[in-house]
Amino acid sequence: MIVTYPMENPLLSIITPVYNVAHYLPGCIESILAQQFTDFELILINDGSTDESGELCDRFAQRDTRIRVFHQDNRGLSGARN
């Protein structure tokens, strides 16, 4: 099921760095998406994960238009946040 939200100018951006957290990532994303407040975008920064975290991010982004995914080479936590 694909969930579509109008996302031209979301009120809030949630930036979540992702690095080798495939075991915890679905719970994290589902918790954020389950909030009653829905006028947000979830930006997932895959910081060069070597596990399946990047693929999980992409799968969630296909299911919900509030999710945007960026893949980058590993730059560490500061690089992912910036």
mmCIF file of N, CA and C in Angstrom:
data_model
loop_
_atom_site.group_PDB
_atom_site.id
_atom_site.type_symbol
_atom_site.label_atom_id
_atom_site.label_comp_id
_atom_site.label_asym_id
_atom_site.label_seq_id
_atom_site.Cartn_x
_atom_site.Cartn_y
_atom_site.Cartn_z
ATOM 1 N N MET A 1 0.833 -1.174 0.000
ATOM 2 C CA MET A 1 0.000 0.000 0.000
ATOM 3 C C MET A 1 0.884 1.246 0.000
ATOM 4 N N ILE A 2 0.592 2.172 -0.897
ATOM 5 C CA ILE A 2 1.339 3.417 -0.978
ATOM 6 C C ILE A 2 0.516 4.515 -0.324
ATOM 7 N N VAL A 3 1.126 5.219 0.611
ATOM 8 C CA VAL A 3 0.467 6.321 1.297
ATOM 9 C C VAL A 3 0.959 7.613 0.666
ATOM 10 N N THR A 4 0.027 8.441 0.207
ATOM 11 C CA THR A 4 0.386 9.681 -0.470
ATOM 12 C C THR A 4 -0.078 10.875 0.342
ATOM 13 N N TYR A 5 0.837 11.802 0.573
ATOM 14 C CA TYR A 5 0.533 13.038 1.271
ATOM 15 C C TYR A 5 0.993 14.199 0.403
ATOM 16 N N PRO A 6 0.275 15.307 0.398
ATOM 17 C CA PRO A 6 0.777 16.487 -0.317
ATOM 18 C C PRO A 6 1.998 17.039 0.432
ATOM 19 N N MET A 7 3.145 17.102 -0.212
ATOM 20 C CA MET A 7 4.375 17.453 0.502
ATOM 21 C C MET A 7 5.128 18.622 -0.138
ATOM 22 N N GLU A 8 4.424 19.625 -0.640
ATOM 23 C CA GLU A 8 5.128 20.741 -1.251
ATOM 24 C C GLU A 8 5.997 21.484 -0.244
ATOM 25 N N ASN A 9 5.426 21.839 0.883
ATOM 26 C CA ASN A 9 6.157 22.556 1.920
ATOM 27 C C ASN A 9 5.771 22.003 3.282
ATOM 28 N N PRO A 10 6.360 20.877 3.671
ATOM 29 C CA PRO A 10 5.999 20.314 4.970
ATOM 30 C C PRO A 10 6.403 21.265 6.100
ATOM 31 N N LEU A 11 5.631 21.242 7.156
ATOM 32 C CA LEU A 11 5.877 22.116 8.303
ATOM 33 C C LEU A 11 7.142 21.720 9.064
ATOM 34 N N LEU A 12 7.484 20.434 9.032
ATOM 35 C CA LEU A 12 8.587 19.909 9.828
ATOM 36 C C LEU A 12 9.403 18.927 8.999
ATOM 37 N N SER A 13 10.720 18.968 9.137
ATOM 38 C CA SER A 13 11.612 17.982 8.520
ATOM 39 C C SER A 13 12.301 17.205 9.627
ATOM 40 N N ILE A 14 12.221 15.893 9.539
ATOM 41 C CA ILE A 14 12.889 15.019 10.504
ATOM 42 C C ILE A 14 14.054 14.369 9.773
ATOM 43 N N ILE A 15 15.265 14.653 10.210
ATOM 44 C CA ILE A 15 16.461 14.113 9.569
ATOM 45 C C ILE A 15 16.989 12.982 10.424
ATOM 46 N N THR A 16 17.113 11.806 9.815
ATOM 47 C CA THR A 16 17.548 10.628 10.549
ATOM 48 C C THR A 16 18.773 10.014 9.873
ATOM 49 N N PRO A 17 19.960 10.113 10.501
ATOM 50 C CA PRO A 17 21.136 9.435 9.958
ATOM 51 C C PRO A 17 20.970 7.919 10.105
ATOM 52 N N VAL A 18 21.404 7.193 9.088
ATOM 53 C CA VAL A 18 21.263 5.732 9.073
ATOM 54 C C VAL A 18 22.624 5.120 8.756
ATOM 55 N N TYR A 19 23.107 4.244 9.637
ATOM 56 C CA TYR A 19 24.351 3.522 9.358
ATOM 57 C C TYR A 19 24.289 2.145 10.024
ATOM 58 N N ASN A 20 24.162 1.114 9.223
ATOM 59 C CA ASN A 20 24.168 -0.280 9.688
ATOM 60 C C ASN A 20 23.214 -0.526 10.859
ATOM 61 N N VAL A 21 21.966 -0.138 10.676
ATOM 62 C CA VAL A 21 20.958 -0.314 11.715
ATOM 63 C C VAL A 21 19.738 -1.065 11.177
ATOM 64 N N ALA A 22 19.966 -1.985 10.270
ATOM 65 C CA ALA A 22 18.858 -2.691 9.616
ATOM 66 C C ALA A 22 17.926 -3.356 10.629
ATOM 67 N N HIS A 23 18.479 -3.837 11.722
ATOM 68 C CA HIS A 23 17.667 -4.516 12.728
ATOM 69 C C HIS A 23 16.683 -3.553 13.407
ATOM 70 N N TYR A 24 17.080 -2.301 13.616
ATOM 71 C CA TYR A 24 16.279 -1.323 14.340
ATOM 72 C C TYR A 24 15.504 -0.369 13.430
ATOM 73 N N LEU A 25 15.909 -0.267 12.186
ATOM 74 C CA LEU A 25 15.367 0.749 11.285
ATOM 75 C C LEU A 25 13.861 0.660 11.053
ATOM 76 N N PRO A 26 13.288 -0.507 10.780
ATOM 77 C CA PRO A 26 11.831 -0.546 10.570
ATOM 78 C C PRO A 26 11.049 -0.005 11.773
ATOM 79 N N GLY A 27 11.436 -0.363 12.971
ATOM 80 C CA GLY A 27 10.753 0.138 14.159
ATOM 81 C C GLY A 27 10.869 1.645 14.294
ATOM 82 N N CYS A 28 12.041 2.171 13.993
ATOM 83 C CA CYS A 28 12.268 3.614 14.063
ATOM 84 C C CYS A 28 11.374 4.351 13.070
ATOM 85 N N ILE A 29 11.393 3.905 11.816
ATOM 86 C CA ILE A 29 10.610 4.569 10.777
ATOM 87 C C ILE A 29 9.116 4.441 11.068
ATOM 88 N N GLU A 30 8.675 3.263 11.438
ATOM 89 C CA GLU A 30 7.256 3.060 11.724
ATOM 90 C C GLU A 30 6.797 3.924 12.901
ATOM 91 N N SER A 31 7.639 4.101 13.893
ATOM 92 C CA SER A 31 7.309 4.947 15.034
ATOM 93 C C SER A 31 7.132 6.402 14.602
ATOM 94 N N ILE A 32 8.015 6.876 13.751
ATOM 95 C CA ILE A 32 7.903 8.258 13.260
ATOM 96 C C ILE A 32 6.647 8.422 12.425
ATOM 97 N N LEU A 33 6.380 7.486 11.537
ATOM 98 C CA LEU A 33 5.213 7.588 10.655
ATOM 99 C C LEU A 33 3.889 7.458 11.406
ATOM 100 N N ALA A 34 3.903 6.850 12.572
ATOM 101 C CA ALA A 34 2.677 6.619 13.335
ATOM 102 C C ALA A 34 2.225 7.840 14.141
ATOM 103 N N GLN A 35 2.986 8.907 14.105
ATOM 104 C CA GLN A 35 2.616 10.096 14.868
ATOM 105 C C GLN A 35 1.300 10.675 14.360
ATOM 106 N N GLN A 36 0.536 11.280 15.230
ATOM 107 C CA GLN A 36 -0.727 11.901 14.825
ATOM 108 C C GLN A 36 -0.495 13.116 13.937
ATOM 109 N N PHE A 37 0.576 13.841 14.171
ATOM 110 C CA PHE A 37 0.946 14.976 13.331
ATOM 111 C C PHE A 37 1.510 14.429 12.023
ATOM 112 N N THR A 38 0.964 14.835 10.890
ATOM 113 C CA THR A 38 1.390 14.239 9.616
ATOM 114 C C THR A 38 2.036 15.219 8.651
ATOM 115 N N ASP A 39 2.107 16.508 8.993
ATOM 116 C CA ASP A 39 2.668 17.494 8.072
ATOM 117 C C ASP A 39 4.192 17.567 8.237
ATOM 118 N N PHE A 40 4.863 16.487 7.898
ATOM 119 C CA PHE A 40 6.320 16.427 8.004
ATOM 120 C C PHE A 40 6.893 15.621 6.853
ATOM 121 N N GLU A 41 8.181 15.795 6.655
ATOM 122 C CA GLU A 41 8.923 14.924 5.751
ATOM 123 C C GLU A 41 9.969 14.214 6.591
ATOM 124 N N LEU A 42 10.216 12.971 6.260
ATOM 125 C CA LEU A 42 11.241 12.184 6.940
ATOM 126 C C LEU A 42 12.391 12.020 5.964
ATOM 127 N N ILE A 43 13.525 12.591 6.309
ATOM 128 C CA ILE A 43 14.714 12.519 5.463
ATOM 129 C C ILE A 43 15.653 11.497 6.069
ATOM 130 N N LEU A 44 15.887 10.413 5.342
ATOM 131 C CA LEU A 44 16.788 9.354 5.790
ATOM 132 C C LEU A 44 18.112 9.520 5.056
ATOM 133 N N ILE A 45 19.195 9.661 5.810
ATOM 134 C CA ILE A 45 20.532 9.812 5.236
ATOM 135 C C ILE A 45 21.272 8.496 5.449
ATOM 136 N N ASN A 46 21.366 7.690 4.393
ATOM 137 C CA ASN A 46 22.112 6.444 4.474
ATOM 138 C C ASN A 46 23.589 6.774 4.320
ATOM 139 N N ASP A 47 24.321 6.656 5.397
ATOM 140 C CA ASP A 47 25.723 7.072 5.460
ATOM 141 C C ASP A 47 26.660 5.911 5.130
ATOM 142 N N GLY A 48 26.477 5.313 3.949
ATOM 143 C CA GLY A 48 27.382 4.251 3.500
ATOM 144 C C GLY A 48 27.207 2.939 4.231
ATOM 145 N N SER A 49 25.994 2.605 4.609
ATOM 146 C CA SER A 49 25.740 1.345 5.323
ATOM 147 C C SER A 49 26.214 0.148 4.501
ATOM 148 N N THR A 50 26.752 -0.842 5.214
ATOM 149 C CA THR A 50 27.201 -2.068 4.546
ATOM 150 C C THR A 50 26.219 -3.210 4.765
ATOM 151 N N ASP A 51 25.173 -2.969 5.534
ATOM 152 C CA ASP A 51 24.124 -3.982 5.704
ATOM 153 C C ASP A 51 22.954 -3.590 4.788
ATOM 154 N N GLU A 52 21.780 -4.069 5.047
ATOM 155 C CA GLU A 52 20.641 -3.799 4.166
ATOM 156 C C GLU A 52 19.877 -2.526 4.538
ATOM 157 N N SER A 53 20.456 -1.666 5.340
ATOM 158 C CA SER A 53 19.779 -0.437 5.761
ATOM 159 C C SER A 53 19.366 0.437 4.578
ATOM 160 N N GLY A 54 20.239 0.598 3.609
ATOM 161 C CA GLY A 54 19.927 1.426 2.441
ATOM 162 C C GLY A 54 18.728 0.908 1.666
ATOM 163 N N GLU A 55 18.672 -0.405 1.490
ATOM 164 C CA GLU A 55 17.543 -1.000 0.771
ATOM 165 C C GLU A 55 16.247 -0.835 1.561
ATOM 166 N N LEU A 56 16.326 -0.966 2.873
ATOM 167 C CA LEU A 56 15.139 -0.755 3.714
ATOM 168 C C LEU A 56 14.636 0.684 3.587
ATOM 169 N N CYS A 57 15.542 1.638 3.591
ATOM 170 C CA CYS A 57 15.158 3.042 3.420
ATOM 171 C C CYS A 57 14.403 3.223 2.105
ATOM 172 N N ASP A 58 14.944 2.659 1.040
ATOM 173 C CA ASP A 58 14.307 2.783 -0.272
ATOM 174 C C ASP A 58 12.921 2.140 -0.292
ATOM 175 N N ARG A 59 12.781 0.993 0.349
ATOM 176 C CA ARG A 59 11.472 0.321 0.388
ATOM 177 C C ARG A 59 10.439 1.156 1.133
ATOM 178 N N PHE A 60 10.831 1.741 2.254
ATOM 179 C CA PHE A 60 9.898 2.591 2.994
ATOM 180 C C PHE A 60 9.537 3.830 2.180
ATOM 181 N N ALA A 61 10.502 4.403 1.464
ATOM 182 C CA ALA A 61 10.231 5.592 0.647
ATOM 183 C C ALA A 61 9.250 5.285 -0.485
ATOM 184 N N GLN A 62 9.263 4.076 -0.979
ATOM 185 C CA GLN A 62 8.309 3.689 -2.025
ATOM 186 C C GLN A 62 6.895 3.583 -1.475
ATOM 187 N N ARG A 63 6.771 3.347 -0.185
ATOM 188 C CA ARG A 63 5.459 3.159 0.439
ATOM 189 C C ARG A 63 4.837 4.442 0.974
ATOM 190 N N ASP A 64 5.640 5.473 1.210
ATOM 191 C CA ASP A 64 5.116 6.683 1.836
ATOM 192 C C ASP A 64 5.811 7.905 1.234
ATOM 193 N N THR A 65 5.041 8.820 0.678
ATOM 194 C CA THR A 65 5.624 9.969 -0.014
ATOM 195 C C THR A 65 6.260 10.993 0.923
ATOM 196 N N ARG A 66 6.069 10.845 2.217
ATOM 197 C CA ARG A 66 6.718 11.761 3.166
ATOM 198 C C ARG A 66 8.192 11.432 3.352
ATOM 199 N N ILE A 67 8.632 10.288 2.870
ATOM 200 C CA ILE A 67 10.014 9.839 3.093
ATOM 201 C C ILE A 67 10.881 10.164 1.890
ATOM 202 N N ARG A 68 12.023 10.785 2.168
ATOM 203 C CA ARG A 68 13.045 11.039 1.149
ATOM 204 C C ARG A 68 14.328 10.367 1.627
ATOM 205 N N VAL A 69 15.048 9.752 0.698
ATOM 206 C CA VAL A 69 16.264 9.014 1.043
ATOM 207 C C VAL A 69 17.441 9.586 0.271
ATOM 208 N N PHE A 70 18.535 9.768 0.977
ATOM 209 C CA PHE A 70 19.794 10.188 0.360
ATOM 210 C C PHE A 70 20.854 9.162 0.729
ATOM 211 N N HIS A 71 21.596 8.704 -0.271
ATOM 212 C CA HIS A 71 22.681 7.748 -0.054
ATOM 213 C C HIS A 71 24.000 8.494 -0.272
ATOM 214 N N GLN A 72 24.929 8.298 0.643
ATOM 215 C CA GLN A 72 26.245 8.929 0.517
ATOM 216 C C GLN A 72 27.312 7.967 1.016
ATOM 217 N N ASP A 73 28.564 8.244 0.637
ATOM 218 C CA ASP A 73 29.678 7.477 1.195
ATOM 219 C C ASP A 73 29.776 7.807 2.677
ATOM 220 N N ASN A 74 30.340 6.906 3.441
ATOM 221 C CA ASN A 74 30.420 7.086 4.880
ATOM 222 C C ASN A 74 31.225 8.321 5.230
ATOM 223 N N ARG A 75 30.588 9.245 5.952
ATOM 224 C CA ARG A 75 31.233 10.472 6.411
ATOM 225 C C ARG A 75 31.160 10.605 7.929
ATOM 226 N N GLY A 76 30.588 9.631 8.581
ATOM 227 C CA GLY A 76 30.435 9.705 10.031
ATOM 228 C C GLY A 76 29.164 10.448 10.408
ATOM 229 N N LEU A 77 28.836 10.447 11.688
ATOM 230 C CA LEU A 77 27.595 11.026 12.167
ATOM 231 C C LEU A 77 27.483 12.513 11.834
ATOM 232 N N SER A 78 28.553 13.268 12.016
ATOM 233 C CA SER A 78 28.502 14.703 11.714
ATOM 234 C C SER A 78 28.241 14.942 10.246
ATOM 235 N N GLY A 79 28.877 14.162 9.388
ATOM 236 C CA GLY A 79 28.666 14.307 7.951
ATOM 237 C C GLY A 79 27.250 13.948 7.542
ATOM 238 N N ALA A 80 26.671 12.961 8.194
ATOM 239 C CA ALA A 80 25.293 12.580 7.871
ATOM 240 C C ALA A 80 24.315 13.650 8.343
ATOM 241 N N ARG A 81 24.577 14.229 9.480
ATOM 242 C CA ARG A 81 23.673 15.269 9.991
ATOM 243 C C ARG A 81 23.726 16.534 9.133
ATOM 244 N N ASN A 82 24.907 16.890 8.693
ATOM 245 C CA ASN A 82 25.053 18.118 7.906
ATOM 246 C C ASN A 82 24.573 17.917 6.495
#
